[in-house]
Each structure stands twice: as structure tokens, then as C-alpha cells.
């Protein structure tokens, strides 16, 4: 199967998954932390099945510090995202997610001694312009609590990519993903021990929309790596994956009725997509 097919699956699954996350979390009584842990366990189980098919291996103990850092950052980011999605729209969350590559680049300059090119700087400007646009109201520039949570979650994910990169250079991706998911779920439970009984209840009587979100999220992740495994370059797949930002905005307006400021959202989605592609160069 062509890598382009897997890349397209990644885009579609990512966008549809965002809708189901919003549907699962928009009920007032839904617990963000319990849902975040449940999501990580379910998606981790899907990754583990994939790893078993590919051939599961145990990493070297020398990588343990990086696994802990990665898991801690993803734990914080995931909890922040689940809190954020209760307060903001799925389309807005998708656009704000474009900040992640900026954080990754800044961190890579500090820790990996990478340099920022003019093209990447142009991408940073595009992304920041998009975030400014979607948060600009008639009474000025306003960032609500949900936006701050999403920005912080995105920053955590962006930093985690640096640790991911170090691990992947030394260890295979298929086995890394389920181990990372398991570690992330464990850290979240250690941070919220009183939520553990509720997590078991959630797993036994899982919200159908949360289940669909978790499975679709895992599928899009696996599709991304399958695209790489069938000959695509990281830049090619990453660039195509950014189409999910625009698709999420369109699907959210149709199925979730997120039609407020739809013009600004579409422009913001386009700017974010262009910005992330430039940043990825």
C-alpha cells in the first residue's frame, strides 16, 4: 500500500478523533483527569497490539531517564488538553496545537544545538498570527482559561518531542509508543491516586465517544509510522498531516455546529497549516 494512503488515513483519523474527544468531554459531569487516563490506557493497548505484530522489544536501561521525562511531559500535556477541550471548541484546539512545533524548535535550539532558519521563522510568525486571529474579539485580544490550558498542553507536547527524538535514535518506534503510553498513564495515576478507582470504573463502563476517540487516535499514530515505513520522508508525512487542522475546522463546523467566527477559524487554520509546514522545513 502506498505511503500516501497511510498519510491520508492519518489526516482523516486525527480530525475525526478530535470531534469525538469534544463530544466525550462536553458533558459537565465528565471528569477530565479520569478521561485522560482512560484514553491513555486504551490507546496504549492499541499501540501494544501493533507492537506485538511488529515485534515487541524492551529498551536499554540507559534510556530510562528519557522515558520518564517523556512520560511526565505527555502526562501533563494530556491532562491539560482534556481540561481545555471542556472549555474551548475542537476547531480552536486544533489551531492552537500548531504552537507545538514552535516549542519543539526552541527546545531543540537549546538542548540539541539546532538553528532557526529564515523559513522556520516565517512559519513561527504565521502560527502566532493564527493564534492572535482566533483570540481577537471586538473588545480586544482575549485569551480565556481554556486557551491557556491548550497552550500549556501544546508546550508540554512540544517539549516531549525532544525527548522522543533522543529515544527514537536509540530504540525502535513500534515498541517505544506502547511503553511511553503505559508510563504516561502510570504517572497520571501517581499524580491522582484518588482517581484510580474511578479509572477502573471508567474502563469497565467506558464512554463510547471516548473509546472511539482513543482508538482513532491510536490508528492515526500508527498510520503515521506506517507511512514512514513504506518509504515516505518525515517531512512529507508531517506536511500532509497538517491538513488535519483545516479538516478539523470544517468537520467541527458541520457536525459540532462550531460555526461562530468560522471565517476567522478557516483563515487561522490555513495560516497554522502553512506555518507548521514552514517550521518543519
Short mmCIF file of C-alpha atoms in Angstrom, two decimals, residues 91-264:
data_model
loop_
_atom_site.label_atom_id
_atom_site.label_comp_id
_atom_site.label_asym_id
_atom_site.label_seq_id
_atom_site.Cartn_x
_atom_site.Cartn_y
_atom_site.Cartn_z
CA UNK A 91 -11.55 23.68 15.95
CA UNK A 92 -9.82 26.18 18.25
CA UNK A 93 -7.88 23.39 19.95
CA UNK A 94 -6.64 22.15 16.58
CA UNK A 95 -5.37 25.60 15.58
CA UNK A 96 -3.66 26.22 18.92
CA UNK A 97 -1.96 22.85 18.54
CA UNK A 98 0.15 24.45 15.84
CA UNK A 99 2.17 26.12 18.61
CA UNK A 100 3.73 22.73 19.40
CA UNK A 101 6.35 22.79 16.62
CA UNK A 102 7.46 26.25 17.74
CA UNK A 103 8.14 24.94 21.24
CA UNK A 104 9.95 21.94 19.77
CA UNK A 105 12.20 24.15 17.63
CA UNK A 106 13.06 26.48 20.52
CA UNK A 107 13.83 23.50 22.76
CA UNK A 108 15.90 21.85 20.02
CA UNK A 109 17.94 25.05 19.72
CA UNK A 110 18.65 24.92 23.45
CA UNK A 111 19.19 21.20 24.00
CA UNK A 112 20.16 19.85 20.57
CA UNK A 113 22.03 22.93 19.32
CA UNK A 114 19.81 23.24 16.24
CA UNK A 115 19.50 26.55 14.42
CA UNK A 116 16.42 28.51 13.36
CA UNK A 117 16.26 29.27 9.63
CA UNK A 118 14.51 32.21 7.98
CA UNK A 119 11.89 29.80 6.59
CA UNK A 120 11.18 28.40 10.06
CA UNK A 121 10.99 31.92 11.49
CA UNK A 122 8.39 32.77 8.84
CA UNK A 123 6.42 29.72 9.95
CA UNK A 124 6.56 30.87 13.57
CA UNK A 125 5.11 34.25 12.53
CA UNK A 126 2.27 32.53 10.61
CA UNK A 127 1.33 30.35 13.59
CA UNK A 128 1.41 33.21 16.08
CA UNK A 129 -0.71 35.30 13.69
CA UNK A 130 -3.28 32.48 13.56
CA UNK A 131 -3.46 32.22 17.36
CA UNK A 132 -3.81 36.01 17.61
CA UNK A 133 -6.58 36.00 14.98
CA UNK A 134 -8.79 33.37 16.60
CA UNK A 135 -8.45 35.04 20.02
CA UNK A 136 -9.09 38.59 18.81
CA UNK A 137 -12.53 39.83 19.80
CA UNK A 138 -14.30 43.14 19.27
CA UNK A 139 -13.16 44.31 22.70
CA UNK A 140 -9.54 43.36 22.06
CA UNK A 141 -7.21 40.39 22.36
CA UNK A 142 -8.66 37.90 24.85
CA UNK A 143 -7.23 34.55 25.94
CA UNK A 144 -9.61 32.57 28.16
CA UNK A 145 -8.76 29.78 30.59
CA UNK A 146 -9.37 27.04 28.04
CA UNK A 147 -6.95 28.68 25.60
CA UNK A 148 -4.24 28.94 28.26
CA UNK A 149 -4.70 25.28 29.16
CA UNK A 150 -4.44 24.29 25.49
CA UNK A 151 -1.31 26.43 25.05
CA UNK A 152 0.34 24.86 28.10
CA UNK A 153 -0.64 21.37 26.92
CA UNK A 154 0.79 22.08 23.50
CA UNK A 155 4.02 23.33 25.09
CA UNK A 156 4.33 20.09 27.07
CA UNK A 157 3.83 18.00 23.93
CA UNK A 158 6.29 20.17 22.04
CA UNK A 159 8.96 19.63 24.70
CA UNK A 160 8.23 15.90 24.81
CA UNK A 161 9.17 15.60 21.14
CA UNK A 162 12.78 16.46 22.05
CA UNK A 163 12.98 13.55 24.47
CA UNK A 164 11.15 11.38 21.91
CA UNK A 165 13.81 12.18 19.33
CA UNK A 166 16.60 11.07 21.63
CA UNK A 167 14.83 7.78 22.39
CA UNK A 168 13.92 7.02 18.77
CA UNK A 169 17.55 7.46 17.72
CA UNK A 170 18.42 4.57 20.04
CA UNK A 171 15.25 2.47 20.10
CA UNK A 172 12.57 1.27 17.66
CA UNK A 173 9.37 3.27 17.34
CA UNK A 174 6.86 0.37 17.44
CA UNK A 175 7.99 -0.72 20.91
CA UNK A 176 8.55 2.82 22.17
CA UNK A 177 4.95 4.02 21.69
CA UNK A 178 3.17 1.50 23.98
CA UNK A 179 5.88 1.79 26.64
CA UNK A 180 5.55 5.58 26.51
CA UNK A 181 1.75 5.35 26.79
CA UNK A 182 1.98 2.96 29.74
CA UNK A 183 4.47 5.24 31.50
CA UNK A 184 2.26 8.27 30.87
CA UNK A 185 -0.81 6.54 32.31
CA UNK A 186 1.22 5.40 35.35
CA UNK A 187 2.47 8.91 36.10
CA UNK A 188 -1.05 10.34 35.81
CA UNK A 189 -2.32 7.75 38.28
CA UNK A 190 0.55 8.52 40.67
CA UNK A 191 -0.35 12.20 40.46
CA UNK A 192 -4.04 11.48 41.09
CA UNK A 193 -4.18 8.31 43.23
CA UNK A 194 -7.74 9.05 44.37
CA UNK A 195 -8.86 8.87 40.74
CA UNK A 196 -7.65 5.27 40.28
CA UNK A 197 -10.94 3.59 41.37
CA UNK A 198 -12.80 5.92 39.01
CA UNK A 199 -10.44 4.94 36.19
CA UNK A 200 -11.25 1.27 36.68
CA UNK A 201 -14.96 2.14 36.65
CA UNK A 202 -14.42 4.21 33.51
CA UNK A 203 -12.68 1.31 31.79
CA UNK A 204 -15.45 -1.11 32.75
CA UNK A 205 -18.19 1.25 31.58
CA UNK A 206 -16.30 3.34 29.08
CA UNK A 207 -17.91 6.28 27.37
CA UNK A 208 -18.44 5.19 23.77
CA UNK A 209 -17.26 8.52 22.38
CA UNK A 210 -14.10 8.39 24.50
CA UNK A 211 -13.47 4.84 23.29
CA UNK A 212 -13.83 5.87 19.65
CA UNK A 213 -11.54 8.85 20.23
CA UNK A 214 -8.88 6.66 21.86
CA UNK A 215 -8.94 4.05 19.10
CA UNK A 216 -8.95 6.62 16.28
CA UNK A 217 -6.09 8.50 17.93
CA UNK A 218 -4.07 5.27 18.07
CA UNK A 219 -4.88 4.46 14.44
CA UNK A 220 -3.70 7.88 13.25
CA UNK A 221 -0.45 7.46 15.16
CA UNK A 222 0.16 4.00 13.71
CA UNK A 223 -0.74 5.24 10.21
CA UNK A 224 1.88 7.97 10.58
CA UNK A 225 4.63 5.46 11.29
CA UNK A 226 3.37 3.04 8.62
CA UNK A 227 3.69 5.87 6.09
CA UNK A 228 7.29 6.33 7.16
CA UNK A 229 7.85 2.59 6.97
CA UNK A 230 6.64 2.42 3.36
CA UNK A 231 9.15 4.91 2.00
CA UNK A 232 7.88 8.38 2.86
CA UNK A 233 10.12 11.08 4.29
CA UNK A 234 9.31 12.53 7.71
CA UNK A 235 8.88 15.98 6.14
CA UNK A 236 6.41 14.66 3.57
CA UNK A 237 4.18 12.91 6.11
CA UNK A 238 4.39 15.77 8.63
CA UNK A 239 3.41 18.32 5.99
CA UNK A 240 0.41 16.27 4.84
CA UNK A 241 -0.61 15.64 8.46
CA UNK A 242 -1.07 19.41 8.92
CA UNK A 243 -4.11 19.21 6.64
CA UNK A 244 -5.91 17.80 9.68
CA UNK A 245 -6.05 21.34 11.13
CA UNK A 246 -8.17 22.63 8.24
CA UNK A 247 -10.22 19.43 8.08
CA UNK A 248 -10.94 19.61 11.82
CA UNK A 249 -12.24 23.17 11.49
CA UNK A 250 -14.52 22.16 8.59
CA UNK A 251 -15.82 18.98 10.27
CA UNK A 252 -16.37 20.81 13.58
CA UNK A 253 -18.50 23.44 11.87
CA UNK A 254 -20.61 20.74 10.20
CA UNK A 255 -21.02 18.10 12.91
CA UNK A 256 -20.45 20.05 16.15
CA UNK A 257 -22.09 23.28 14.91
CA UNK A 258 -18.96 25.26 15.81
CA UNK A 259 -19.86 28.00 13.34
CA UNK A 260 -19.05 31.08 15.40
CA UNK A 261 -16.33 33.12 13.66
CA UNK A 262 -15.99 30.34 11.07
CA UNK A 263 -14.27 32.73 8.66
CA UNK A 264 -11.58 33.60 11.20
#
